[in-house]
Amino acid sequence: MKTEIHPNYTDTHVKCSCGNTFTTRSTRGGDLLIELCNECHPYFTGKQKLVDTGGRVERFNKRYGSRKTKK
């Protein structure tokens, strides 16, 4: 096997826009600035926005729901 062909795997300090910081390991090295992390992402915080599809369903049923199919 060849030696010295893989990049160095070093500690990387990650800082989120919310202020959360943590350390991980990466070949990139240095500091990494990110916009979202597990502390501020809506999926993890439970502050998800649900898309209201009720209006679309009601409109579809109003247009096509009352039609009977002929057999």
Backbone as a chain_set.jsonl record, in Angstrom:
{"seq": "MKTEIHPNYTDTHVKCSCGNTFTTRSTRGGDLLIELCNECHPYFTGKQKLVDTGGRVERFNKRYGSRKTKK", "coords": {"N": [[0.828, -1.18, 0.0], [0.418, 2.273, -0.718], [2.064, 4.931, 0.946], [1.364, 8.016, 2.649], [-0.599, 9.097, 0.895], [-3.086, 9.912, 1.561], [-5.07, 12.711, 2.654], [-4.421, 14.883, 5.486], [-6.162, 14.321, 8.507], [-7.794, 16.328, 10.532], [-8.71, 18.251, 13.498], [-11.629, 20.228, 13.285], [-13.113, 23.295, 13.852], [-16.387, 24.217, 14.232], [-18.672, 26.803, 13.684], [-21.841, 28.058, 14.188], [-24.399, 30.227, 12.814], [-26.165, 30.848, 14.8], [-24.673, 30.917, 17.051], [-23.861, 28.617, 18.272], [-21.216, 26.37, 18.875], [-19.011, 23.736, 17.923], [-16.759, 20.932, 17.802], [-15.383, 18.976, 15.263], [-14.062, 16.34, 13.185], [-12.137, 16.645, 10.225], [-10.9, 16.717, 6.836], [-10.576, 19.197, 5.908], [-9.794, 21.141, 7.828], [-8.997, 23.923, 10.067], [-11.328, 26.651, 10.665], [-14.901, 26.506, 10.358], [-17.716, 28.026, 9.09], [-21.173, 27.873, 9.461], [-24.677, 28.012, 8.481], [-26.932, 26.748, 9.59], [-27.594, 24.529, 12.304], [-27.956, 21.679, 14.523], [-29.081, 22.882, 16.721], [-30.524, 25.097, 15.906], [-31.972, 24.483, 13.641], [-35.151, 24.153, 12.096], [-36.313, 21.573, 11.926], [-35.18, 20.078, 14.014], [-35.742, 21.657, 16.244], [-38.462, 21.674, 16.493], [-40.076, 23.651, 15.538], [-41.439, 23.657, 13.102], [-42.949, 24.683, 10.043], [-46.086, 24.055, 8.813], [-47.409, 23.336, 5.681], [-50.341, 24.587, 4.42], [-52.546, 22.62, 2.946], [-55.178, 22.366, 2.768], [-56.859, 24.209, 1.46], [-56.326, 23.716, -1.243], [-57.143, 21.063, -1.516], [-59.85, 21.277, -0.898], [-60.663, 22.913, -3.008], [-60.166, 21.211, -5.179], [-61.974, 19.102, -4.598], [-64.347, 20.516, -4.782], [-64.435, 21.118, -7.489], [-64.149, 18.599, -8.836], [-65.048, 16.555, -7.207], [-67.807, 15.982, -6.952], [-68.677, 14.713, -9.211], [-70.009, 11.87, -10.789], [-68.931, 8.654, -11.763], [-69.552, 6.898, -14.766], [-70.58, 3.59, -15.309]], "CA": [[0.0, 0.0, 0.0], [1.185, 3.513, -0.764], [2.002, 5.754, 2.153], [1.27, 9.465, 2.463], [-1.466, 9.507, -0.218], [-4.329, 10.435, 2.113], [-4.911, 14.022, 3.296], [-4.413, 14.886, 6.948], [-7.475, 14.335, 9.144], [-7.537, 17.171, 11.694], [-9.868, 18.835, 14.174], [-12.217, 21.397, 12.644], [-14.02, 24.007, 14.735], [-17.56, 24.641, 13.482], [-19.435, 27.847, 14.361], [-23.119, 28.304, 13.532], [-24.84, 31.613, 12.877], [-26.903, 31.045, 16.051], [-23.7, 31.03, 18.128], [-23.451, 27.287, 18.713], [-19.922, 25.928, 18.351], [-18.612, 22.379, 18.252], [-15.555, 20.467, 17.12], [-15.492, 17.711, 14.552], [-12.821, 16.042, 12.471], [-12.296, 16.786, 8.789], [-9.669, 16.947, 6.086], [-10.537, 20.615, 5.57], [-9.01, 21.84, 8.832], [-9.351, 25.309, 10.33], [-12.672, 26.96, 11.15], [-15.968, 26.362, 9.378], [-18.914, 28.785, 9.449], [-22.371, 27.311, 8.867], [-25.888, 28.785, 8.732], [-27.866, 25.983, 10.406], [-27.071, 23.377, 13.026], [-29.032, 20.963, 15.196], [-29.671, 23.731, 17.751], [-31.389, 26.142, 15.356], [-32.709, 24.008, 12.47], [-36.556, 23.942, 12.465], [-36.644, 20.152, 12.074], [-34.742, 19.609, 15.318], [-36.302, 22.463, 17.317], [-39.902, 21.466, 16.56], [-40.761, 24.858, 15.084], [-41.669, 23.491, 11.672], [-44.135, 25.296, 9.477], [-46.833, 23.121, 7.997], [-48.021, 23.952, 4.515], [-51.783, 24.361, 4.431], [-53.029, 22.087, 1.675], [-56.624, 22.252, 2.869], [-57.486, 25.017, 0.424], [-56.182, 23.04, -2.534], [-57.979, 19.871, -1.497], [-61.236, 21.744, -0.981], [-60.903, 23.396, -4.37], [-60.245, 20.036, -6.041], [-63.234, 18.418, -4.33], [-65.44, 21.343, -5.287], [-64.458, 21.013, -8.948], [-64.224, 17.251, -9.388], [-65.511, 15.573, -6.236], [-69.226, 15.659, -7.042], [-68.954, 13.988, -10.45], [-70.17, 10.422, -10.68], [-68.394, 7.95, -12.927], [-70.515, 5.994, -15.396], [-70.053, 2.24, -15.525]], "C": [[0.876, 1.249, 0.0], [1.017, 4.287, 0.538], [1.918, 7.221, 1.745], [0.419, 9.882, 1.253], [-2.78, 10.099, 0.278], [-4.096, 11.799, 2.76], [-4.964, 13.892, 4.82], [-5.834, 15.059, 7.476], [-7.317, 15.066, 10.465], [-8.839, 17.647, 12.323], [-10.319, 20.091, 13.44], [-13.225, 22.006, 13.611], [-15.147, 24.592, 13.895], [-18.313, 25.662, 14.313], [-20.684, 28.133, 13.541], [-23.489, 29.778, 13.67], [-25.638, 31.897, 14.149], [-25.969, 31.17, 17.247], [-23.222, 29.696, 18.66], [-22.111, 26.916, 18.077], [-19.68, 24.487, 18.775], [-17.403, 22.017, 17.417], [-15.834, 19.116, 16.489], [-14.171, 17.454, 13.846], [-13.082, 16.077, 10.976], [-10.933, 16.923, 8.133], [-9.519, 18.418, 5.733], [-9.647, 21.391, 6.535], [-9.482, 23.274, 9.034], [-10.76, 25.458, 10.872], [-13.675, 26.864, 10.008], [-17.188, 27.114, 9.887], [-20.11, 28.202, 8.715], [-23.586, 28.158, 9.234], [-26.857, 28.077, 9.669], [-27.16, 24.827, 11.089], [-28.242, 22.688, 13.722], [-29.695, 21.789, 16.295], [-30.657, 24.751, 17.187], [-32.192, 25.696, 14.133], [-34.152, 23.698, 12.883], [-36.941, 22.47, 12.641], [-36.301, 19.649, 13.478], [-35.366, 20.387, 16.464], [-37.798, 22.274, 17.471], [-40.711, 22.669, 16.117], [-40.986, 24.806, 13.572], [-42.936, 24.229, 11.266], [-44.812, 24.265, 8.591], [-47.491, 23.881, 6.855], [-49.496, 23.591, 4.525], [-52.237, 23.905, 3.061], [-54.544, 21.969, 1.681], [-57.343, 23.056, 1.794], [-57.424, 24.351, -0.934], [-57.072, 21.812, -2.607], [-59.445, 20.257, -1.627], [-61.576, 22.213, -2.388], [-61.013, 22.232, -5.352], [-61.569, 19.304, -5.848], [-64.421, 19.211, -4.842], [-65.56, 21.219, -6.796], [-64.79, 19.606, -9.427], [-64.848, 16.22, -8.451], [-66.957, 15.144, -6.409], [-69.582, 14.887, -8.305], [-69.033, 12.493, -10.186], [-69.602, 9.789, -11.94], [-69.445, 6.996, -13.457], [-69.857, 4.651, -15.633], [-70.925, 1.475, -16.475]], "O": [[1.932, 1.283, 0.631], [-0.054, 4.285, 1.144], [2.337, 7.611, 0.656], [0.691, 10.918, 0.646], [-3.511, 10.719, -0.494], [-3.041, 12.027, 3.352], [-5.485, 12.916, 5.359], [-6.611, 15.853, 6.945], [-6.773, 14.511, 11.42], [-9.921, 17.472, 11.762], [-9.501, 20.911, 13.026], [-14.093, 21.305, 14.13], [-14.907, 25.363, 12.966], [-18.571, 25.44, 15.495], [-20.601, 28.416, 12.346], [-22.963, 30.486, 14.53], [-25.778, 33.055, 14.542], [-26.419, 31.494, 18.346], [-22.263, 29.651, 19.431], [-21.904, 27.126, 16.882], [-20.096, 24.07, 19.856], [-17.064, 22.703, 16.452], [-16.438, 18.234, 17.1], [-13.261, 18.28, 13.912], [-14.117, 15.603, 10.508], [-9.937, 17.21, 8.797], [-8.448, 18.844, 5.302], [-8.833, 22.209, 6.106], [-10.283, 23.78, 8.248], [-11.32, 24.531, 11.457], [-13.345, 27.108, 8.848], [-17.645, 26.864, 11.003], [-20.079, 28.049, 7.494], [-23.537, 28.935, 10.188], [-27.534, 28.73, 10.463], [-26.246, 24.22, 10.529], [-29.394, 23.076, 13.528], [-30.776, 21.427, 16.759], [-31.534, 25.224, 17.91], [-33.018, 26.462, 13.636], [-34.367, 23.05, 13.907], [-37.824, 22.165, 13.442], [-37.06, 18.876, 14.062], [-35.514, 19.844, 17.559], [-38.36, 22.677, 18.49], [-41.927, 22.694, 16.308], [-40.752, 25.784, 12.862], [-43.869, 24.375, 12.055], [-44.177, 23.672, 7.719], [-48.062, 24.952, 7.06], [-49.854, 22.418, 4.627], [-52.306, 24.699, 2.123], [-55.133, 21.518, 0.699], [-58.358, 22.597, 1.269], [-58.385, 24.421, -1.7], [-57.687, 21.548, -3.64], [-60.194, 19.634, -2.38], [-62.663, 21.936, -2.893], [-61.851, 22.256, -6.254], [-62.217, 18.926, -6.824], [-65.406, 18.626, -5.291], [-66.669, 21.216, -7.33], [-65.618, 19.434, -10.322], [-65.147, 15.106, -8.884], [-67.301, 14.023, -6.036], [-70.723, 14.445, -8.438], [-68.22, 11.933, -9.451], [-69.766, 10.312, -13.042], [-70.152, 6.353, -12.681], [-68.72, 4.577, -16.098], [-70.64, 0.317, -16.778]]}, "num_chains": 1, "name": "protein.A"}
